[in-house]
Amino acid sequence: MGAEQITSSNDADFDYGPDVDSNFNAFQDNFFATNGYYKGSAEDIAAEAAARQNKARLSNYAKKRRGGVLRYPLEALTEHTDYLQIDIEKYAALGNYISEPGSNQRYVRGNYFGSDRAGRRSSNRLSKKPLINAGTILLPIPANIQDSNNVQYDTSTLNGLAATGVKAAEDVMNIQFGQGQNPFEQLSNAVGEAKTSITKGTGTNAAATNAITKFLASKAIGIFGGNVTASQLLARGNGEILNPNMELLFGGPTIRNFRFQFKFTPRNEKEAEQVKLIIRAFKRNMAPQAQGGTLNSGNFFLKTPNVFSLRYRTGRKNHPFLNRFKQCFLSDMQTTYTGESVYSTYDDGTPVSMILDLSFKELQPIYDIDYDSKPGTEAVGY
């Protein structure tokens, strides 16, 4: 491309000078900068365009939100109909690292527990589009429903020698300095109490000496790669062991999980459409979100999938007896398109029978104070 091929309103004001090539490049830079174009190689232009396109795609995805109600079966719900209501909401980060037991800091406040917007809804008002980051799914109560509350307990052992050692260590660490305190006297008292405790626990000085000798020997053997305890040496040599003082101690709370199985046998085109949208809604909203982090970060990050609020319902009210749920993640989903173990479809390709298995896990454990406020106070609580 020669200099004479590019014309611009700036051309008359630009001085080419004696070095035509270098000054023409300077003219090009001025031309592109003035007219808002990007100058660079084809690879640079393609990379810039791809980055803008990717950013626009992720930005648009992050803003998508389409609610509505999906239901199976298609019959209208009455005040006597029992069903399972599943509300879909975007996950809300805690914002700090610690939450108080029983707090609702991780709760998403979209379709809160008092909502009855999915109560009686005629079939012509059901959603005909996929649910994205919002919405409600109504399903019949499964045949086998149950809840399981668990607490973790761990077996703990602490023999007499170890307990005496722990007490002696605590006494040494609690030695007071200054203010007229004699640290050497306190140390001597700690050692004396440890000796008294060992003698009292073993019965005689000889037994105490034997037990301590076996304990020290077991530690010495460890230097040579041996794995022998003091109780094993006592059992071999004396036919006795150190009392392990075994006790069951509280280990911590656990996270509950719930598994549901639903069988779909659509009887008409509208019901088949609802089944397809229900399966798609679960798949879409349980998937990790590829829009990046909460700080508008890049594609090195993934966002947490959506959460699901589950409620057993009777008409427009919560079920008067069945258990309540904390908000859940959908951790596992399995769809069987041959519900009768035989491949069979309608004319439009919809399987005649399908089985949907869903596994939910609650975000938080259950604490006693959860039963003192709604929805824990309702029915049997959590």
Tab-separated table of C-alpha atoms in Angstrom:
chain	number	residue	atom	x	y	z
A	1	MET	CA	0.000	0.000	0.000
A	2	GLY	CA	1.561	3.367	-0.989
A	3	ALA	CA	1.147	6.690	0.642
A	4	GLU	CA	-0.993	7.904	-2.213
A	5	GLN	CA	-3.637	5.213	-1.475
A	6	ILE	CA	-4.612	6.609	1.928
A	7	THR	CA	-6.483	9.855	2.106
A	8	SER	CA	-7.840	11.609	5.130
A	9	SER	CA	-8.818	15.040	6.333
A	10	ASN	CA	-5.500	14.924	8.209
A	11	ASP	CA	-3.479	14.258	5.018
A	12	ALA	CA	-3.016	17.892	4.071
A	13	ASP	CA	-1.696	18.762	7.536
A	14	PHE	CA	0.864	15.939	7.764
A	15	ASP	CA	4.459	16.526	6.585
A	16	TYR	CA	5.987	13.401	4.988
A	17	GLY	CA	9.516	14.779	4.849
A	18	PRO	CA	12.412	13.272	2.891
A	19	ASP	CA	12.102	9.766	4.470
A	20	VAL	CA	8.868	8.647	2.840
A	21	ASP	CA	8.637	5.103	4.348
A	22	SER	CA	9.160	6.025	8.009
A	23	ASN	CA	6.982	9.082	7.757
A	24	PHE	CA	4.278	7.101	6.005
A	25	ASN	CA	4.215	4.693	8.987
A	26	ALA	CA	3.871	7.670	11.275
A	27	PHE	CA	1.014	8.913	9.089
A	28	GLN	CA	-0.673	5.488	9.372
A	29	ASP	CA	-0.414	5.564	13.167
A	30	ASN	CA	-1.907	9.043	13.201
A	31	PHE	CA	-4.682	8.024	10.822
A	32	PHE	CA	-5.758	4.941	12.811
A	33	ALA	CA	-5.529	6.722	16.171
A	34	THR	CA	-7.576	9.674	14.886
A	35	ASN	CA	-10.304	7.505	13.381
A	36	GLY	CA	-10.542	5.014	16.306
A	37	TYR	CA	-9.167	1.960	14.517
A	38	TYR	CA	-6.836	-0.660	15.977
A	39	LYS	CA	-3.512	-1.088	14.209
A	40	GLY	CA	-1.707	-4.382	14.603
A	41	SER	CA	-1.094	-7.803	13.097
A	42	ALA	CA	-3.933	-10.087	12.032
A	43	GLU	CA	-3.214	-12.309	15.050
A	44	ASP	CA	-3.430	-9.337	17.423
A	45	ILE	CA	-6.702	-8.193	15.878
A	46	ALA	CA	-8.178	-11.726	16.094
A	47	ALA	CA	-7.066	-12.128	19.736
A	48	GLU	CA	-8.550	-8.764	20.687
A	49	ALA	CA	-11.832	-9.604	18.980
A	50	ALA	CA	-12.011	-13.032	20.669
A	51	ALA	CA	-11.349	-11.492	24.085
A	52	ARG	CA	-14.122	-8.931	23.578
A	53	GLN	CA	-16.514	-11.620	22.359
A	54	ASN	CA	-15.748	-13.902	25.303
A	55	LYS	CA	-16.156	-11.048	27.786
A	56	ALA	CA	-19.483	-10.077	26.223
A	57	ARG	CA	-20.667	-13.709	26.316
A	58	LEU	CA	-19.813	-14.194	29.979
A	59	SER	CA	-21.242	-10.808	30.910
A	60	ASN	CA	-24.554	-11.595	29.254
A	61	TYR	CA	-24.655	-15.031	30.860
A	62	ALA	CA	-24.154	-13.559	34.321
A	63	LYS	CA	-27.239	-11.400	33.896
A	64	LYS	CA	-29.536	-14.173	32.708
A	65	ARG	CA	-32.473	-14.877	34.961
A	66	ARG	CA	-35.673	-16.556	33.855
A	67	GLY	CA	-38.202	-17.680	36.441
A	68	GLY	CA	-41.517	-19.466	36.206
A	69	VAL	CA	-43.143	-22.666	37.433
A	70	LEU	CA	-42.760	-26.177	36.037
A	71	ARG	CA	-44.963	-29.028	37.215
A	72	TYR	CA	-45.488	-32.747	36.867
A	73	PRO	CA	-48.122	-34.124	36.658
A	74	LEU	CA	-50.142	-31.482	34.849
A	75	GLU	CA	-53.280	-31.635	37.001
A	76	ALA	CA	-54.099	-28.495	38.959
A	77	LEU	CA	-53.113	-28.415	42.607
A	78	THR	CA	-55.871	-28.104	45.182
A	79	GLU	CA	-55.835	-27.312	48.877
A	80	HIS	CA	-55.677	-31.056	49.538
A	81	THR	CA	-52.800	-31.865	47.155
A	82	ASP	CA	-49.468	-32.853	48.717
A	83	TYR	CA	-46.351	-32.169	46.656
A	84	LEU	CA	-42.650	-31.291	46.823
A	85	GLN	CA	-41.767	-27.710	45.937
A	86	ILE	CA	-38.204	-26.993	44.800
A	87	ASP	CA	-37.196	-23.332	44.429
A	88	ILE	CA	-34.080	-22.427	42.441
A	89	GLU	CA	-31.973	-19.468	43.554
A	90	LYS	CA	-28.497	-18.133	42.783
A	91	TYR	CA	-25.898	-18.917	45.436
A	92	ALA	CA	-24.975	-16.020	47.728
A	93	ALA	CA	-21.432	-15.993	49.135
A	94	LEU	CA	-21.102	-15.615	52.896
A	95	GLY	CA	-18.841	-12.589	52.705
A	96	ASN	CA	-16.690	-13.714	55.641
A	97	TYR	CA	-15.116	-16.936	56.804
A	98	ILE	CA	-17.160	-17.887	59.869
A	99	SER	CA	-20.912	-18.163	60.409
A	100	GLU	CA	-22.559	-18.586	63.790
A	101	PRO	CA	-24.302	-21.903	64.495
A	102	GLY	CA	-27.920	-21.671	63.492
A	103	SER	CA	-27.484	-18.403	61.572
A	104	ASN	CA	-29.086	-17.929	58.187
A	105	GLN	CA	-26.213	-15.973	56.641
A	106	ARG	CA	-25.900	-18.437	53.782
A	107	TYR	CA	-29.619	-18.416	53.037
A	108	VAL	CA	-30.683	-16.957	49.698
A	109	ARG	CA	-33.653	-14.664	50.212
A	110	GLY	CA	-35.474	-15.236	46.930
A	111	ASN	CA	-38.291	-17.721	47.366
A	112	TYR	CA	-38.377	-17.660	51.153
A	113	PHE	CA	-40.166	-20.314	53.180
A	114	GLY	CA	-43.355	-18.264	53.450
A	115	SER	CA	-43.767	-18.029	49.687
A	116	ASP	CA	-46.856	-19.652	48.205
A	117	ARG	CA	-46.528	-18.340	44.664
A	118	ALA	CA	-46.406	-21.880	43.322
A	119	GLY	CA	-49.621	-22.930	45.053
A	120	ARG	CA	-52.587	-23.176	42.733
A	121	ARG	CA	-51.416	-22.505	39.202
A	122	SER	CA	-53.388	-23.565	36.134
A	123	SER	CA	-51.628	-25.514	33.379
A	124	ASN	CA	-51.837	-22.612	30.925
A	125	ARG	CA	-49.738	-20.479	33.319
A	126	LEU	CA	-46.891	-22.974	33.608
A	127	SER	CA	-43.560	-22.011	32.071
A	128	LYS	CA	-42.901	-23.036	28.483
A	129	LYS	CA	-39.237	-21.953	28.599
A	130	PRO	CA	-36.202	-23.294	30.499
A	131	LEU	CA	-35.601	-21.983	34.020
A	132	ILE	CA	-32.330	-20.040	34.373
A	133	ASN	CA	-30.985	-19.035	37.806
A	134	ALA	CA	-34.541	-18.801	39.177
A	135	GLY	CA	-37.916	-20.537	39.193
A	136	THR	CA	-39.866	-23.302	40.909
A	137	ILE	CA	-40.386	-26.996	40.165
A	138	LEU	CA	-43.376	-28.884	41.596
A	139	LEU	CA	-43.191	-32.671	41.813
A	140	PRO	CA	-45.297	-35.364	43.499
A	141	ILE	CA	-44.083	-36.583	46.866
A	142	PRO	CA	-41.946	-39.701	46.241
A	143	ALA	CA	-42.973	-43.121	47.474
A	144	ASN	CA	-40.082	-43.502	49.916
A	145	ILE	CA	-39.491	-40.321	51.933
A	146	GLN	CA	-37.335	-40.168	55.040
A	147	ASP	CA	-34.911	-37.964	56.903
A	148	SER	CA	-31.818	-38.964	58.838
A	149	ASN	CA	-30.236	-36.801	61.530
A	150	ASN	CA	-26.684	-37.766	62.483
A	151	VAL	CA	-24.003	-36.500	64.864
A	152	GLN	CA	-20.365	-37.603	64.722
A	153	TYR	CA	-18.815	-39.235	67.810
A	154	ASP	CA	-15.241	-40.499	68.039
A	155	THR	CA	-13.681	-43.088	70.359
A	156	SER	CA	-10.935	-41.569	72.532
A	157	THR	CA	-8.348	-43.340	74.729
A	158	LEU	CA	-6.024	-41.841	77.329
A	159	ASN	CA	-4.148	-44.243	79.622
A	160	GLY	CA	-3.044	-43.262	83.099
A	161	LEU	CA	0.595	-42.559	82.217
A	162	ALA	CA	-0.419	-40.294	79.336
A	163	ALA	CA	-2.996	-38.526	81.517
A	164	THR	CA	-0.367	-37.934	84.198
A	165	GLY	CA	1.998	-36.560	81.573
A	166	VAL	CA	-0.679	-34.187	80.257
A	167	LYS	CA	-1.432	-32.947	83.790
A	168	ALA	CA	2.292	-32.433	84.491
A	169	ALA	CA	2.755	-30.502	81.245
A	170	GLU	CA	-0.196	-28.239	82.090
A	171	ASP	CA	1.221	-27.595	85.561
A	172	VAL	CA	4.604	-26.656	84.112
A	173	MET	CA	3.057	-24.327	81.537
A	174	ASN	CA	0.989	-22.658	84.283
A	175	ILE	CA	4.014	-21.800	86.448
A	176	GLN	CA	3.715	-18.195	87.663
A	177	PHE	CA	6.682	-15.836	87.588
A	178	GLY	CA	7.104	-12.705	89.686
A	179	GLN	CA	4.870	-11.363	92.458
A	180	GLY	CA	6.711	-13.367	95.113
A	181	GLN	CA	6.203	-16.684	93.275
A	182	ASN	CA	9.035	-19.230	93.351
A	183	PRO	CA	9.047	-20.989	89.942
A	184	PHE	CA	11.447	-23.715	91.116
A	185	GLU	CA	9.152	-24.574	94.005
A	186	GLN	CA	6.186	-24.747	91.648
A	187	LEU	CA	8.147	-27.028	89.315
A	188	SER	CA	9.104	-29.282	92.231
A	189	ASN	CA	5.425	-29.474	93.275
A	190	ALA	CA	4.396	-30.429	89.736
A	191	VAL	CA	6.963	-33.239	89.621
A	192	GLY	CA	5.908	-34.475	93.063
A	193	GLU	CA	2.216	-34.572	92.058
A	194	ALA	CA	3.121	-36.546	88.920
A	195	LYS	CA	5.057	-39.126	90.967
A	196	THR	CA	2.221	-39.461	93.464
A	197	SER	CA	-0.313	-39.941	90.656
A	198	ILE	CA	1.785	-42.639	88.983
A	199	THR	CA	2.368	-44.527	92.243
A	200	LYS	CA	-1.304	-44.325	93.160
A	201	GLY	CA	-2.424	-45.527	89.727
A	202	THR	CA	0.046	-48.403	89.505
A	203	GLY	CA	-0.303	-49.542	93.109
A	204	THR	CA	3.358	-50.034	94.074
A	205	ASN	CA	6.687	-48.444	93.317
A	206	ALA	CA	7.795	-51.637	91.591
A	207	ALA	CA	4.744	-51.620	89.323
A	208	ALA	CA	5.275	-47.938	88.599
A	209	THR	CA	8.929	-48.522	87.721
A	210	ASN	CA	8.013	-51.465	85.503
A	211	ALA	CA	5.337	-49.486	83.653
A	212	ILE	CA	7.618	-46.496	83.097
A	213	THR	CA	10.428	-48.772	81.949
A	214	LYS	CA	8.142	-50.437	79.384
A	215	PHE	CA	6.948	-47.010	78.226
A	216	LEU	CA	10.492	-45.720	77.721
A	217	ALA	CA	11.515	-48.998	76.041
A	218	SER	CA	8.665	-48.690	73.520
A	219	LYS	CA	9.895	-45.215	72.620
A	220	ALA	CA	13.481	-46.413	72.312
A	221	ILE	CA	12.484	-49.247	69.965
A	222	GLY	CA	10.887	-46.663	67.688
A	223	ILE	CA	14.357	-45.335	66.880
A	224	PHE	CA	15.143	-48.648	65.180
A	225	GLY	CA	11.882	-48.715	63.230
A	226	GLY	CA	9.900	-50.780	65.716
A	227	ASN	CA	6.211	-50.145	66.275
A	228	VAL	CA	5.524	-51.425	69.786
A	229	THR	CA	3.458	-49.730	72.493
A	230	ALA	CA	3.933	-49.871	76.234
A	231	SER	CA	0.694	-51.882	76.589
A	232	GLN	CA	1.983	-54.468	74.101
A	233	LEU	CA	5.219	-54.875	76.062
A	234	LEU	CA	3.242	-55.211	79.303
A	235	ALA	CA	0.957	-57.786	77.695
A	236	ARG	CA	3.923	-59.815	76.490
A	237	GLY	CA	5.893	-59.571	79.728
A	238	ASN	CA	3.251	-59.359	82.462
A	239	GLY	CA	-0.022	-60.427	80.852
A	240	GLU	CA	-1.576	-57.021	81.481
A	241	ILE	CA	-2.129	-53.735	79.657
A	242	LEU	CA	-2.548	-50.108	80.610
A	243	ASN	CA	-6.186	-49.207	81.105
A	244	PRO	CA	-7.014	-47.162	77.968
A	245	ASN	CA	-9.791	-45.217	79.759
A	246	MET	CA	-11.824	-45.424	76.587
A	247	GLU	CA	-14.596	-42.862	76.151
A	248	LEU	CA	-16.901	-41.773	73.361
A	249	LEU	CA	-16.482	-38.045	72.711
A	250	PHE	CA	-18.433	-35.619	70.558
A	251	GLY	CA	-16.669	-35.176	67.214
A	252	GLY	CA	-18.821	-32.636	65.388
A	253	PRO	CA	-22.000	-32.121	63.364
A	254	THR	CA	-22.678	-33.725	59.992
A	255	ILE	CA	-24.290	-32.579	56.767
A	256	ARG	CA	-27.577	-34.265	55.852
A	257	ASN	CA	-28.279	-35.575	52.371
A	258	PHE	CA	-31.563	-36.504	50.720
A	259	ARG	CA	-32.188	-38.780	47.776
A	260	PHE	CA	-35.420	-38.717	45.765
A	261	GLN	CA	-36.643	-40.815	42.854
A	262	PHE	CA	-39.382	-39.667	40.487
A	263	LYS	CA	-40.979	-41.616	37.662
A	264	PHE	CA	-42.237	-39.645	34.663
A	265	THR	CA	-44.797	-41.139	32.290
A	266	PRO	CA	-46.013	-38.165	30.203
A	267	ARG	CA	-49.519	-38.702	28.843
A	268	ASN	CA	-49.770	-35.848	26.371
A	269	GLU	CA	-47.674	-33.268	24.523
A	270	LYS	CA	-47.936	-30.591	27.231
A	271	GLU	CA	-46.910	-32.975	29.972
A	272	ALA	CA	-43.976	-34.189	27.850
A	273	GLU	CA	-42.875	-30.580	27.428
A	274	GLN	CA	-42.963	-30.038	31.200
A	275	VAL	CA	-40.920	-33.195	31.840
A	276	LYS	CA	-38.275	-32.116	29.330
A	277	LEU	CA	-38.034	-28.638	30.857
A	278	ILE	CA	-37.859	-30.079	34.401
A	279	ILE	CA	-34.927	-32.345	33.512
A	280	ARG	CA	-33.182	-29.495	31.704
A	281	ALA	CA	-33.764	-27.118	34.648
A	282	PHE	CA	-32.085	-29.467	37.116
A	283	LYS	CA	-29.144	-30.059	34.769
A	284	ARG	CA	-28.625	-26.373	34.013
A	285	ASN	CA	-28.915	-25.066	37.558
A	286	MET	CA	-26.736	-27.716	39.235
A	287	ALA	CA	-23.852	-27.044	36.825
A	288	PRO	CA	-20.869	-24.838	37.808
A	289	GLN	CA	-21.192	-21.347	36.383
A	290	ALA	CA	-18.531	-20.353	33.843
A	291	GLN	CA	-18.902	-16.584	34.170
A	292	GLY	CA	-15.890	-16.107	36.466
A	293	GLY	CA	-15.676	-14.953	40.065
A	294	THR	CA	-17.617	-12.316	41.951
A	295	LEU	CA	-14.879	-9.744	41.291
A	296	ASN	CA	-15.413	-9.815	37.507
A	297	SER	CA	-12.467	-12.186	37.262
A	298	GLY	CA	-11.509	-14.162	34.192
A	299	ASN	CA	-12.117	-17.702	33.025
A	300	PHE	CA	-9.587	-19.151	35.476
A	301	PHE	CA	-12.472	-19.131	37.993
A	302	LEU	CA	-15.847	-20.836	38.252
A	303	LYS	CA	-18.814	-19.684	40.282
A	304	THR	CA	-20.734	-21.883	42.688
A	305	PRO	CA	-23.826	-23.572	41.201
A	306	ASN	CA	-27.294	-22.498	42.254
A	307	VAL	CA	-28.947	-23.615	45.477
A	308	PHE	CA	-32.286	-25.368	45.878
A	309	SER	CA	-34.861	-24.747	48.608
A	310	LEU	CA	-37.022	-27.806	49.239
A	311	ARG	CA	-40.411	-27.859	50.958
A	312	TYR	CA	-43.129	-30.437	51.387
A	313	ARG	CA	-46.397	-28.646	50.730
A	314	THR	CA	-50.155	-29.148	51.104
A	315	GLY	CA	-51.968	-26.762	48.778
A	316	ARG	CA	-50.700	-23.295	49.624
A	317	LYS	CA	-49.316	-24.233	53.035
A	318	ASN	CA	-46.282	-26.109	54.285
A	319	HIS	CA	-47.004	-29.738	55.092
A	320	PRO	CA	-48.322	-29.997	58.680
A	321	PHE	CA	-46.170	-32.990	59.627
A	322	LEU	CA	-43.223	-33.815	57.341
A	323	ASN	CA	-39.655	-32.620	57.947
A	324	ARG	CA	-38.178	-29.297	56.887
A	325	PHE	CA	-35.021	-28.691	54.846
A	326	LYS	CA	-32.183	-26.225	54.916
A	327	GLN	CA	-31.082	-24.947	51.545
A	328	CYS	CA	-29.350	-27.600	49.459
A	329	PHE	CA	-26.972	-28.180	46.593
A	330	LEU	CA	-27.959	-30.736	43.976
A	331	SER	CA	-24.861	-32.938	44.130
A	332	ASP	CA	-25.921	-35.831	41.925
A	333	MET	CA	-28.517	-36.353	39.200
A	334	GLN	CA	-29.213	-39.474	37.195
A	335	THR	CA	-31.797	-39.723	34.420
A	336	THR	CA	-32.912	-43.092	33.083
A	337	TYR	CA	-34.748	-42.725	29.772
A	338	THR	CA	-35.876	-46.346	29.703
A	339	GLY	CA	-38.026	-46.443	32.825
A	340	GLU	CA	-39.442	-49.888	31.998
A	341	SER	CA	-36.025	-51.263	30.907
A	342	VAL	CA	-37.256	-51.118	27.303
A	343	TYR	CA	-36.569	-48.324	24.816
A	344	SER	CA	-39.942	-46.923	23.760
A	345	THR	CA	-40.870	-43.423	22.606
A	346	TYR	CA	-43.828	-41.450	21.293
A	347	ASP	CA	-43.926	-40.107	17.748
A	348	ASP	CA	-42.092	-36.923	18.783
A	349	GLY	CA	-39.236	-38.903	20.391
A	350	THR	CA	-40.319	-38.431	24.018
A	351	PRO	CA	-39.575	-41.588	26.047
A	352	VAL	CA	-42.695	-43.317	27.320
A	353	SER	CA	-41.239	-43.776	30.812
A	354	MET	CA	-38.339	-42.042	32.584
A	355	ILE	CA	-36.815	-42.230	36.074
A	356	LEU	CA	-35.136	-39.222	37.674
A	357	ASP	CA	-32.821	-39.726	40.683
A	358	LEU	CA	-31.796	-36.590	42.608
A	359	SER	CA	-29.353	-36.307	45.515
A	360	PHE	CA	-29.402	-33.102	47.552
A	361	LYS	CA	-26.981	-32.034	50.316
A	362	GLU	CA	-27.768	-29.296	52.801
A	363	LEU	CA	-25.441	-26.295	53.005
A	364	GLN	CA	-25.269	-26.272	56.803
A	365	PRO	CA	-25.560	-28.784	59.653
A	366	ILE	CA	-28.511	-28.860	62.044
A	367	TYR	CA	-28.147	-27.250	65.500
A	368	ASP	CA	-30.526	-27.294	68.461
A	369	ILE	CA	-31.399	-23.615	68.080
A	370	ASP	CA	-32.661	-24.329	64.553
A	371	TYR	CA	-35.736	-25.816	66.200
A	372	ASP	CA	-36.504	-22.546	67.999
A	373	SER	CA	-37.282	-20.429	64.930
A	374	LYS	CA	-39.107	-20.920	61.644
A	375	PRO	CA	-39.149	-23.152	59.775
A	376	GLY	CA	-37.674	-25.371	62.490
A	377	THR	CA	-40.703	-24.842	64.748
A	378	GLU	CA	-43.087	-26.219	62.122
A	379	ALA	CA	-44.264	-29.842	62.189
A	380	VAL	CA	-41.454	-32.224	63.227
A	381	GLY	CA	-38.864	-29.566	62.386
A	382	TYR	CA	-35.658	-30.460	60.651
